PDB file of C-alpha atoms and ligand atoms in Angstrom:
ATOM      1  CA  MET D   1      -5.023  34.449 132.818  1.00 57.00           C
ATOM      2  CA  THR D   2      -2.054  34.581 135.160  1.00 80.00           C
ATOM      3  CA  GLY D   3      -0.297  37.703 133.913  1.00 94.00           C
ATOM      4  CA  SER D   4      -0.715  41.106 135.514  1.00 98.00           C
ATOM      5  CA  VAL D   5      -0.254  44.806 134.847  1.00 98.00           C
ATOM      6  CA  THR D   6       0.538  47.147 137.717  1.00 98.00           C
ATOM      7  CA  VAL D   7       0.645  50.826 136.865  1.00 98.00           C
ATOM      8  CA  ILE D   8       3.058  52.312 139.366  1.00 98.00           C
ATOM      9  CA  GLY D   9       3.619  55.906 140.481  1.00 98.00           C
ATOM     10  CA  LEU D  10       7.296  56.593 141.145  1.00 98.00           C
ATOM     11  CA  GLY D  11       6.682  59.882 142.973  1.00 98.00           C
ATOM     12  CA  PRO D  12       8.334  63.191 142.125  1.00 98.00           C
ATOM     13  CA  GLY D  13      11.948  61.979 142.169  1.00 97.00           C
ATOM     14  CA  ASP D  14      13.386  61.399 145.641  1.00 97.00           C
ATOM     15  CA  PRO D  15      13.391  57.596 146.111  1.00 96.00           C
ATOM     16  CA  ARG D  16      12.246  58.107 149.714  1.00 97.00           C
ATOM     17  CA  LEU D  17       8.963  59.418 148.303  1.00 98.00           C
ATOM     18  CA  LEU D  18       8.242  56.079 146.593  1.00 97.00           C
ATOM     19  CA  THR D  19       5.631  54.201 148.619  1.00 98.00           C
ATOM     20  CA  PRO D  20       6.554  50.797 150.095  1.00 98.00           C
ATOM     21  CA  ALA D  21       3.614  49.296 148.151  1.00 98.00           C
ATOM     22  CA  ALA D  22       5.015  50.671 144.885  1.00 98.00           C
ATOM     23  CA  GLN D  23       8.435  49.294 145.826  1.00 97.00           C
ATOM     24  CA  ASP D  24       6.929  45.822 146.406  1.00 97.00           C
ATOM     25  CA  ALA D  25       5.142  45.949 143.052  1.00 97.00           C
ATOM     26  CA  LEU D  26       8.411  46.892 141.302  1.00 97.00           C
ATOM     27  CA  ALA D  27      10.228  44.040 143.051  1.00 97.00           C
ATOM     28  CA  GLN D  28       7.672  41.537 141.717  1.00 97.00           C
ATOM     29  CA  ALA D  29       7.710  42.756 138.112  1.00 98.00           C
ATOM     30  CA  GLN D  30       9.241  40.740 135.285  1.00 97.00           C
ATOM     31  CA  ASP D  31       8.822  43.435 132.622  1.00 98.00           C
ATOM     32  CA  LEU D  32       9.168  47.176 133.069  1.00 98.00           C
ATOM     33  CA  ILE D  33       7.500  49.556 130.616  1.00 97.00           C
ATOM     34  CA  GLY D  34       7.636  53.335 130.498  1.00 95.00           C
ATOM     35  CA  TYR D  35       9.124  56.539 129.215  1.00 93.00           C
ATOM     36  CA  ILE D  36      12.971  56.374 129.292  1.00 93.00           C
ATOM     37  CA  PRO D  37      13.614  58.740 132.254  1.00 92.00           C
ATOM     38  CA  TYR D  38      11.087  56.921 134.439  1.00 94.00           C
ATOM     39  CA  VAL D  39      12.412  53.441 133.577  1.00 94.00           C
ATOM     40  CA  ALA D  40      15.903  54.793 134.377  1.00 94.00           C
ATOM     41  CA  ARG D  41      14.767  55.530 137.936  1.00 94.00           C
ATOM     42  CA  VAL D  42      14.148  51.823 138.628  1.00 95.00           C
ATOM     43  CA  PRO D  43      17.325  49.943 139.659  1.00 93.00           C
ATOM     44  CA  GLU D  44      18.418  47.256 137.180  1.00 94.00           C
ATOM     45  CA  ARG D  45      17.953  43.586 138.059  1.00 94.00           C
ATOM     46  CA  PRO D  46      19.011  40.588 135.945  1.00 95.00           C
ATOM     47  CA  ASP D  47      15.484  39.110 135.979  1.00 95.00           C
ATOM     48  CA  LEU D  48      13.755  42.356 134.962  1.00 96.00           C
ATOM     49  CA  VAL D  49      13.271  43.008 131.243  1.00 97.00           C
ATOM     50  CA  ARG D  50      13.285  46.746 130.549  1.00 96.00           C
ATOM     51  CA  HIS D  51      11.202  48.213 127.704  1.00 94.00           C
ATOM     52  CA  ALA D  52      12.071  51.908 127.868  1.00 89.00           C
ATOM     53  CA  SER D  53      10.528  53.978 125.095  1.00 86.00           C
ATOM     54  CA  ASP D  54      10.758  57.621 124.180  1.00 84.00           C
ATOM     55  CA  ASN D  55       7.619  59.684 124.342  1.00 68.00           C
ATOM     56  CA  ARG D  56       5.651  57.348 122.066  1.00 66.00           C
ATOM     57  CA  VAL D  57       1.889  57.307 122.081  1.00 81.00           C
ATOM     58  CA  GLU D  58       0.869  56.234 125.553  1.00 89.00           C
ATOM     59  CA  VAL D  59      -1.892  53.900 124.380  1.00 91.00           C
ATOM     60  CA  ASP D  60       0.644  51.911 122.303  1.00 92.00           C
ATOM     61  CA  ARG D  61       2.775  51.484 125.401  1.00 95.00           C
ATOM     62  CA  ALA D  62      -0.311  50.383 127.335  1.00 96.00           C
ATOM     63  CA  ARG D  63      -1.194  47.832 124.649  1.00 97.00           C
ATOM     64  CA  GLN D  64       2.322  46.421 124.763  1.00 96.00           C
ATOM     65  CA  ALA D  65       1.941  45.983 128.542  1.00 97.00           C
ATOM     66  CA  LEU D  66      -1.410  44.220 128.149  1.00 98.00           C
ATOM     67  CA  GLU D  67      -0.086  41.890 125.433  1.00 98.00           C
ATOM     68  CA  LEU D  68       2.840  40.890 127.637  1.00 98.00           C
ATOM     69  CA  ALA D  69       0.499  40.317 130.577  1.00 98.00           C
ATOM     70  CA  ALA D  70      -1.829  38.225 128.393  1.00 97.00           C
ATOM     71  CA  SER D  71       1.167  36.000 127.601  1.00 97.00           C
ATOM     72  CA  GLY D  72       1.580  35.397 131.332  1.00 97.00           C
ATOM     73  CA  ARG D  73       4.130  38.041 132.356  1.00 98.00           C
ATOM     74  CA  ARG D  74       4.011  40.257 135.457  1.00 98.00           C
ATOM     75  CA  VAL D  75       4.316  43.729 133.968  1.00 98.00           C
ATOM     76  CA  ALA D  76       5.014  47.041 135.703  1.00 98.00           C
ATOM     77  CA  VAL D  77       4.136  50.237 133.834  1.00 98.00           C
ATOM     78  CA  VAL D  78       5.815  53.237 135.464  1.00 97.00           C
ATOM     79  CA  SER D  79       4.933  56.934 135.543  1.00 97.00           C
ATOM     80  CA  GLY D  80       6.498  59.820 137.448  1.00 97.00           C
ATOM     81  CA  GLY D  81       4.414  61.197 140.310  1.00 98.00           C
ATOM     82  CA  ASP D  82       1.022  59.486 140.399  1.00 98.00           C
ATOM     83  CA  PRO D  83       0.132  57.299 137.411  1.00 98.00           C
ATOM     84  CA  GLY D  84      -3.462  58.534 137.445  1.00 98.00           C
ATOM     85  CA  VAL D  85      -2.482  62.202 137.044  1.00 98.00           C
ATOM     86  CA  PHE D  86      -1.851  63.036 133.363  1.00 97.00           C
ATOM     87  CA  ALA D  87      -0.039  59.718 133.005  1.00 96.00           C
ATOM     88  CA  MET D  88      -0.218  56.027 132.091  1.00 97.00           C
ATOM     89  CA  ALA D  89      -3.119  54.687 134.178  1.00 98.00           C
ATOM     90  CA  ALA D  90      -5.843  56.218 131.995  1.00 97.00           C
ATOM     91  CA  ALA D  91      -4.010  54.997 128.864  1.00 96.00           C
ATOM     92  CA  VAL D  92      -4.038  51.434 130.212  1.00 98.00           C
ATOM     93  CA  PHE D  93      -7.787  51.544 130.825  1.00 98.00           C
ATOM     94  CA  GLU D  94      -8.375  53.142 127.431  1.00 97.00           C
ATOM     95  CA  ALA D  95      -6.488  50.239 125.854  1.00 97.00           C
ATOM     96  CA  VAL D  96      -8.455  47.706 127.935  1.00 98.00           C
ATOM     97  CA  GLU D  97     -11.776  49.240 126.931  1.00 98.00           C
ATOM     98  CA  ALA D  98     -10.948  49.183 123.212  1.00 97.00           C
ATOM     99  CA  GLY D  99      -8.876  46.004 123.150  1.00 96.00           C
ATOM    100  CA  ASP D 100      -9.136  42.214 123.395  1.00 96.00           C
ATOM    101  CA  PRO D 101     -12.055  41.371 125.742  1.00 97.00           C
ATOM    102  CA  ALA D 102      -9.799  38.768 127.391  1.00 96.00           C
ATOM    103  CA  TRP D 103      -7.688  41.664 128.787  1.00 97.00           C
ATOM    104  CA  ARG D 104     -10.559  42.510 131.153  1.00 97.00           C
ATOM    105  CA  ARG D 105      -9.827  39.321 133.112  1.00 96.00           C
ATOM    106  CA  LEU D 106      -6.197  40.281 133.725  1.00 97.00           C
ATOM    107  CA  ASP D 107      -5.071  41.330 137.181  1.00 98.00           C
ATOM    108  CA  ILE D 108      -4.753  45.098 136.577  1.00 98.00           C
ATOM    109  CA  ARG D 109      -3.873  47.404 139.476  1.00 98.00           C
ATOM    110  CA  VAL D 110      -2.755  50.957 140.066  1.00 98.00           C
ATOM    111  CA  GLU D 111      -0.202  51.847 142.754  1.00 98.00           C
ATOM    112  CA  PRO D 112      -0.510  55.532 143.683  1.00 98.00           C
ATOM    113  CA  GLY D 113       2.413  57.917 143.932  1.00 98.00           C
ATOM    114  CA  ILE D 114       2.959  61.435 145.233  1.00 98.00           C
ATOM    115  CA  THR D 115       2.017  63.725 142.385  1.00 98.00           C
ATOM    116  CA  ALA D 116       4.150  66.782 141.526  1.00 98.00           C
ATOM    117  CA  MET D 117       1.432  69.163 142.717  1.00 98.00           C
ATOM    118  CA  LEU D 118       1.426  67.716 146.241  1.00 98.00           C
ATOM    119  CA  ALA D 119       5.215  67.498 146.471  1.00 98.00           C
ATOM    120  CA  ALA D 120       5.536  71.115 145.305  1.00 98.00           C
ATOM    121  CA  ALA D 121       2.818  72.286 147.697  1.00 98.00           C
ATOM    122  CA  ALA D 122       4.516  70.594 150.644  1.00 98.00           C
ATOM    123  CA  SER D 123       7.827  72.334 149.849  1.00 98.00           C
ATOM    124  CA  LEU D 124       6.120  75.707 149.651  1.00 98.00           C
ATOM    125  CA  GLY D 125       3.949  75.461 152.768  1.00 98.00           C
ATOM    126  CA  ALA D 126       0.230  74.926 152.226  1.00 98.00           C
ATOM    127  CA  PRO D 127      -0.810  76.685 149.001  1.00 98.00           C
ATOM    128  CA  LEU D 128      -3.522  74.066 148.382  1.00 98.00           C
ATOM    129  CA  GLY D 129      -5.141  74.623 151.785  1.00 98.00           C
ATOM    130  CA  GLY D 130      -8.418  75.774 150.219  1.00 97.00           C
ATOM    131  CA  ASP D 131     -10.143  74.529 147.062  1.00 98.00           C
ATOM    132  CA  PHE D 132      -7.856  73.874 144.122  1.00 98.00           C
ATOM    133  CA  CYS D 133      -7.750  72.206 140.744  1.00 98.00           C
ATOM    134  CA  ALA D 134      -5.185  70.765 138.356  1.00 98.00           C
ATOM    135  CA  LEU D 135      -4.958  71.326 134.614  1.00 98.00           C
ATOM    136  CA  SER D 136      -2.539  70.087 132.003  1.00 97.00           C
ATOM    137  CA  LEU D 137      -1.519  72.792 129.542  1.00 96.00           C
ATOM    138  CA  SER D 138      -0.494  70.224 126.950  1.00 93.00           C
ATOM    139  CA  ASP D 139      -2.552  70.403 123.793  1.00 89.00           C
ATOM    140  CA  ASN D 140      -1.254  67.059 122.503  1.00 88.00           C
ATOM    141  CA  LEU D 141      -4.433  65.285 123.593  1.00 89.00           C
ATOM    142  CA  LYS D 142      -7.011  68.097 123.699  1.00 93.00           C
ATOM    143  CA  PRO D 143      -7.632  71.279 121.711  1.00 95.00           C
ATOM    144  CA  TRP D 144      -6.157  74.549 123.020  1.00 95.00           C
ATOM    145  CA  PRO D 145      -9.590  76.315 123.143  1.00 97.00           C
ATOM    146  CA  VAL D 146     -10.773  73.632 125.612  1.00 98.00           C
ATOM    147  CA  ILE D 147      -7.751  74.360 127.805  1.00 97.00           C
ATOM    148  CA  THR D 148      -8.316  78.107 127.838  1.00 97.00           C
ATOM    149  CA  ALA D 149     -12.056  77.703 128.485  1.00 98.00           C
ATOM    150  CA  ARG D 150     -11.355  75.490 131.509  1.00 98.00           C
ATOM    151  CA  LEU D 151      -8.578  77.729 132.765  1.00 98.00           C
ATOM    152  CA  GLU D 152     -10.748  80.818 132.496  1.00 98.00           C
ATOM    153  CA  ALA D 153     -13.587  79.089 134.370  1.00 98.00           C
ATOM    154  CA  VAL D 154     -11.409  78.015 137.303  1.00 98.00           C
ATOM    155  CA  LEU D 155      -9.616  81.361 137.464  1.00 98.00           C
ATOM    156  CA  ARG D 156     -12.985  83.124 137.689  1.00 98.00           C
ATOM    157  CA  ALA D 157     -14.120  80.646 140.357  1.00 98.00           C
ATOM    158  CA  ASP D 158     -11.068  81.643 142.469  1.00 97.00           C
ATOM    159  CA  PHE D 159      -9.526  78.173 142.724  1.00 98.00           C
ATOM    160  CA  VAL D 160      -5.809  77.778 143.309  1.00 98.00           C
ATOM    161  CA  VAL D 161      -4.690  76.332 139.962  1.00 98.00           C
ATOM    162  CA  ALA D 162      -1.871  73.854 139.439  1.00 98.00           C
ATOM    163  CA  LEU D 163      -0.602  73.729 135.863  1.00 98.00           C
ATOM    164  CA  TYR D 164       1.104  70.534 134.701  1.00 98.00           C
ATOM    165  CA  ASN D 165       3.003  70.355 131.379  1.00 96.00           C
ATOM    166  CA  PRO D 166       3.321  74.155 131.293  1.00 96.00           C
ATOM    167  CA  ILE D 167       5.769  74.299 128.399  1.00 91.00           C
ATOM    168  CA  SER D 168       8.030  72.219 126.169  1.00 81.00           C
ATOM    169  CA  SER D 169      10.265  72.848 123.187  1.00 81.00           C
ATOM    170  CA  ALA D 170       7.371  71.814 120.922  1.00 83.00           C
ATOM    171  CA  ARG D 171       4.941  74.017 122.881  1.00 82.00           C
ATOM    172  CA  PRO D 172       6.870  77.153 123.829  1.00 89.00           C
ATOM    173  CA  TRP D 173       4.026  79.661 124.128  1.00 91.00           C
ATOM    174  CA  GLN D 174       1.282  77.989 126.177  1.00 93.00           C
ATOM    175  CA  LEU D 175       2.476  79.044 129.615  1.00 96.00           C
ATOM    176  CA  GLY D 176       2.773  82.687 128.525  1.00 96.00           C
ATOM    177  CA  ALA D 177      -0.740  82.563 127.124  1.00 96.00           C
ATOM    178  CA  ALA D 178      -2.088  80.944 130.314  1.00 97.00           C
ATOM    179  CA  LEU D 179      -0.441  83.549 132.562  1.00 97.00           C
ATOM    180  CA  GLY D 180      -1.711  86.284 130.225  1.00 97.00           C
ATOM    181  CA  LEU D 181      -5.234  84.989 130.752  1.00 98.00           C
ATOM    182  CA  ALA D 182      -4.615  84.837 134.513  1.00 98.00           C
ATOM    183  CA  ALA D 183      -3.488  88.479 134.434  1.00 98.00           C
ATOM    184  CA  GLU D 184      -6.848  89.499 132.935  1.00 98.00           C
ATOM    185  CA  ILE D 185      -8.669  87.877 135.858  1.00 98.00           C
ATOM    186  CA  ARG D 186      -6.350  87.982 138.900  1.00 98.00           C
ATOM    187  CA  ALA D 187      -4.418  90.836 140.541  1.00 97.00           C
ATOM    188  CA  PRO D 188      -0.796  91.422 139.413  1.00 97.00           C
ATOM    189  CA  GLY D 189       0.411  90.710 142.972  1.00 97.00           C
ATOM    190  CA  THR D 190      -1.171  87.214 143.036  1.00 98.00           C
ATOM    191  CA  PRO D 191       1.469  84.672 144.173  1.00 98.00           C
ATOM    192  CA  VAL D 192       2.646  82.354 141.399  1.00 98.00           C
ATOM    193  CA  MET D 193       4.975  79.502 142.265  1.00 98.00           C
ATOM    194  CA  LEU D 194       7.314  77.883 139.744  1.00 98.00           C
ATOM    195  CA  ALA D 195       8.403  74.560 141.237  1.00 98.00           C
ATOM    196  CA  ARG D 196      11.022  72.833 139.106  1.00 98.00           C
ATOM    197  CA  ALA D 197      12.311  69.264 139.622  1.00 98.00           C
ATOM    198  CA  VAL D 198      10.779  69.032 143.081  1.00 98.00           C
ATOM    199  CA  SER D 199      12.610  66.544 145.354  1.00 98.00           C
ATOM    200  CA  ARG D 200      15.393  66.007 142.794  1.00 97.00           C
ATOM    201  CA  PRO D 201      19.007  67.206 143.170  1.00 97.00           C
ATOM    202  CA  ASP D 202      18.375  70.056 140.697  1.00 97.00           C
ATOM    203  CA  GLU D 203      15.227  71.293 142.484  1.00 98.00           C
ATOM    204  CA  ALA D 204      14.548  75.038 142.027  1.00 98.00           C
ATOM    205  CA  ILE D 205      11.466  76.634 143.550  1.00 98.00           C
ATOM    206  CA  ARG D 206      10.543  80.281 142.966  1.00 98.00           C
ATOM    207  CA  VAL D 207       7.806  82.317 144.602  1.00 98.00           C
ATOM    208  CA  LEU D 208       6.916  85.278 142.364  1.00 98.00           C
ATOM    209  CA  THR D 209       4.046  87.622 141.701  1.00 98.00           C
ATOM    210  CA  LEU D 210       1.857  87.004 138.666  1.00 98.00           C
ATOM    211  CA  ALA D 211       3.461  90.033 136.987  1.00 97.00           C
ATOM    212  CA  GLU D 212       6.982  88.655 137.627  1.00 97.00           C
ATOM    213  CA  ALA D 213       6.030  85.130 136.573  1.00 97.00           C
ATOM    214  CA  ARG D 214       5.007  86.426 133.145  1.00 93.00           C
ATOM    215  CA  GLU D 215       8.639  87.443 132.594  1.00 92.00           C
ATOM    216  CA  ALA D 216      10.150  84.287 134.131  1.00 92.00           C
ATOM    217  CA  SER D 217      11.293  81.179 132.322  1.00 91.00           C
ATOM    218  CA  ALA D 218      10.058  77.661 132.998  1.00 93.00           C
ATOM    219  CA  ASP D 219      10.612  74.270 131.427  1.00 93.00           C
ATOM    220  CA  MET D 220       8.853  70.925 131.163  1.00 93.00           C
ATOM    221  CA  ALA D 221      10.095  69.824 134.608  1.00 96.00           C
ATOM    222  CA  THR D 222       8.196  72.717 136.194  1.00 97.00           C
ATOM    223  CA  LEU D 223       4.872  72.655 137.989  1.00 98.00           C
ATOM    224  CA  VAL D 224       3.189  76.068 138.154  1.00 98.00           C
ATOM    225  CA  ILE D 225       0.809  77.002 140.951  1.00 98.00           C
ATOM    226  CA  ILE D 226      -1.304  80.146 140.561  1.00 98.00           C
ATOM    227  CA  GLY D 227      -2.579  81.401 143.914  1.00 98.00           C
ATOM    228  CA  ALA D 228      -6.208  82.304 144.631  1.00 98.00           C
ATOM    229  CA  SER D 229      -7.263  85.677 146.054  1.00 97.00           C
ATOM    230  CA  ALA D 230      -6.752  84.340 149.598  1.00 97.00           C
ATOM    231  CA  THR D 231      -3.288  82.827 148.995  1.00 98.00           C
ATOM    232  CA  ARG D 232      -0.764  84.568 151.263  1.00 97.00           C
ATOM    233  CA  LEU D 233       2.981  84.762 151.844  1.00 98.00           C
ATOM    234  CA  ILE D 234       4.740  84.767 155.210  1.00 98.00           C
ATOM    235  CA  PRO D 235       8.114  86.479 154.674  1.00 97.00           C
ATOM    236  CA  ARG D 236      11.053  84.922 156.516  1.00 95.00           C
ATOM    237  CA  GLY D 237      14.036  87.173 155.748  1.00 87.00           C
ATOM    238  CA  ASP D 238      17.705  86.203 155.260  1.00 87.00           C
ATOM    239  CA  GLY D 239      17.113  85.314 151.614  1.00 87.00           C
ATOM    240  CA  GLU D 240      14.824  82.484 152.667  1.00 94.00           C
ATOM    241  CA  ARG D 241      11.813  81.649 150.565  1.00 96.00           C
ATOM    242  CA  PRO D 242       8.555  82.804 152.160  1.00 98.00           C
ATOM    243  CA  PHE D 243       6.022  80.259 153.345  1.00 98.00           C
ATOM    244  CA  VAL D 244       3.005  80.192 151.013  1.00 98.00           C
ATOM    245  CA  TYR D 245      -0.407  79.182 152.262  1.00 98.00           C
ATOM    246  CA  THR D 246      -4.087  79.431 151.442  1.00 98.00           C
ATOM    247  CA  PRO D 247      -6.321  79.548 154.505  1.00 98.00           C
ATOM    248  CA  ARG D 248      -9.047  76.920 154.628  1.00 97.00           C
ATOM    249  CA  SER D 249     -11.658  79.413 155.765  1.00 93.00           C
ATOM    250  CA  VAL D 250     -13.486  81.653 153.318  1.00 89.00           C
ATOM    251  CA  PRO D 251     -15.344  84.652 154.798  1.00 84.00           C
ATOM    252  CA  ALA D 252     -19.133  84.543 154.414  1.00 85.00           C
TER     253      ALA D 252
HETATM  254  N1  LIG K   1       2.091  61.818 136.625  1.00 71.53           N
HETATM  255  C1  LIG K   1       2.896  62.991 136.916  1.00 71.53           C
HETATM  256  C2  LIG K   1       2.580  64.138 135.972  1.00 71.53           C
HETATM  257  C3  LIG K   1       2.919  63.845 134.516  1.00 71.53           C
HETATM  258  S1  LIG K   1       2.721  65.244 133.491  1.00 71.53           S
HETATM  259  C4  LIG K   1       2.648  63.422 138.371  1.00 71.53           C
HETATM  260  O1  LIG K   1       1.704  62.913 138.989  1.00 71.53           O
HETATM  261  O2  LIG K   1       3.410  64.242 138.869  1.00 71.53           O
HETATM  262  C5  LIG K   1       4.375  65.899 133.506  1.00 71.53           C
HETATM  263  C6  LIG K   1       4.408  67.218 134.245  1.00 71.53           C
HETATM  264  O3  LIG K   1       4.378  66.974 135.651  1.00 71.53           O
HETATM  265  C7  LIG K   1       5.648  68.058 134.038  1.00 71.53           C
HETATM  266  O4  LIG K   1       5.557  68.830 132.849  1.00 71.53           O
HETATM  267  C8  LIG K   1       5.629  68.948 135.281  1.00 71.53           C
HETATM  268  O5  LIG K   1       4.651  69.976 135.123  1.00 71.53           O
HETATM  269  C9  LIG K   1       5.095  67.983 136.328  1.00 71.53           C
HETATM  270  N2  LIG K   1       6.153  67.334 137.130  1.00 71.53           N
HETATM  271  C10 LIG K   1       6.431  66.025 137.189  1.00 71.53           C
HETATM  272  N3  LIG K   1       7.409  65.779 138.097  1.00 71.53           N
HETATM  273  C11 LIG K   1       7.741  66.979 138.629  1.00 71.53           C
HETATM  274  C12 LIG K   1       8.670  67.406 139.640  1.00 71.53           C
HETATM  275  N4  LIG K   1       9.458  66.535 140.280  1.00 71.53           N
HETATM  276  N5  LIG K   1       8.741  68.730 139.922  1.00 71.53           N
HETATM  277  C13 LIG K   1       7.935  69.614 139.287  1.00 71.53           C
HETATM  278  N6  LIG K   1       7.031  69.277 138.348  1.00 71.53           N
HETATM  279  C14 LIG K   1       6.951  67.971 138.009  1.00 71.53           C
END
């Protein structure tokens, strides 16, 4: 089979945060598949067929990519951030595992991207300096009790926690519930960072306490980072946002 599927991470938004390898893979693609806002981030080209879809089931999108590749096309599947983080790469492999055995002989690759958590952390300072974990709060693909059980476990283990998909119009209450759970386990003064649209023109990053964050609003373009007990702020004055960091060392 001559066709290929490359699952490409577009990074958090700023085109300068797209890797050169991802750029090369996009330049070689004949078909472009992805959620509308991500496809829109790839410049148009007369020889590139665009298949933008709204938030349809990811595995269907993956199957479409594999069918096109099986017919000989070079297909790029795009995700924001990194495609392996709550995004299309796993959907492609799920489709391969369940689909036509011939798909396993296709040239399938993943091009990494800078995930929202790392872009947000870099803007804030070094909040992920110690041990951390990432959770998606979306209960589209997993039951809510699983999410709360995992969240409770990592909060008790004192990880810094990055929350993807904190809220959406269809899921308005999950972030409040997650921060409520955090408030049962962590001190009210724990730093909580709401990083919205990191590296895009409408970027807005807030450093709050856990108590303040429970009153704050967030949207689906926001990545939430809940500090651990060691996470600290360095105030800077003049209305500037403090630096946020978590020391690497943990006292014995
Ligand atoms: N694959 C993506 C994540 C997809 S899940 C990645 O690696 O970044 C979608 C969630 O990612 C959003 O709800 C939000 O929580 C987060 N996100 C994506 N891009 C972001 C950005 N530029 N700034 C802040 N959060 C972002």
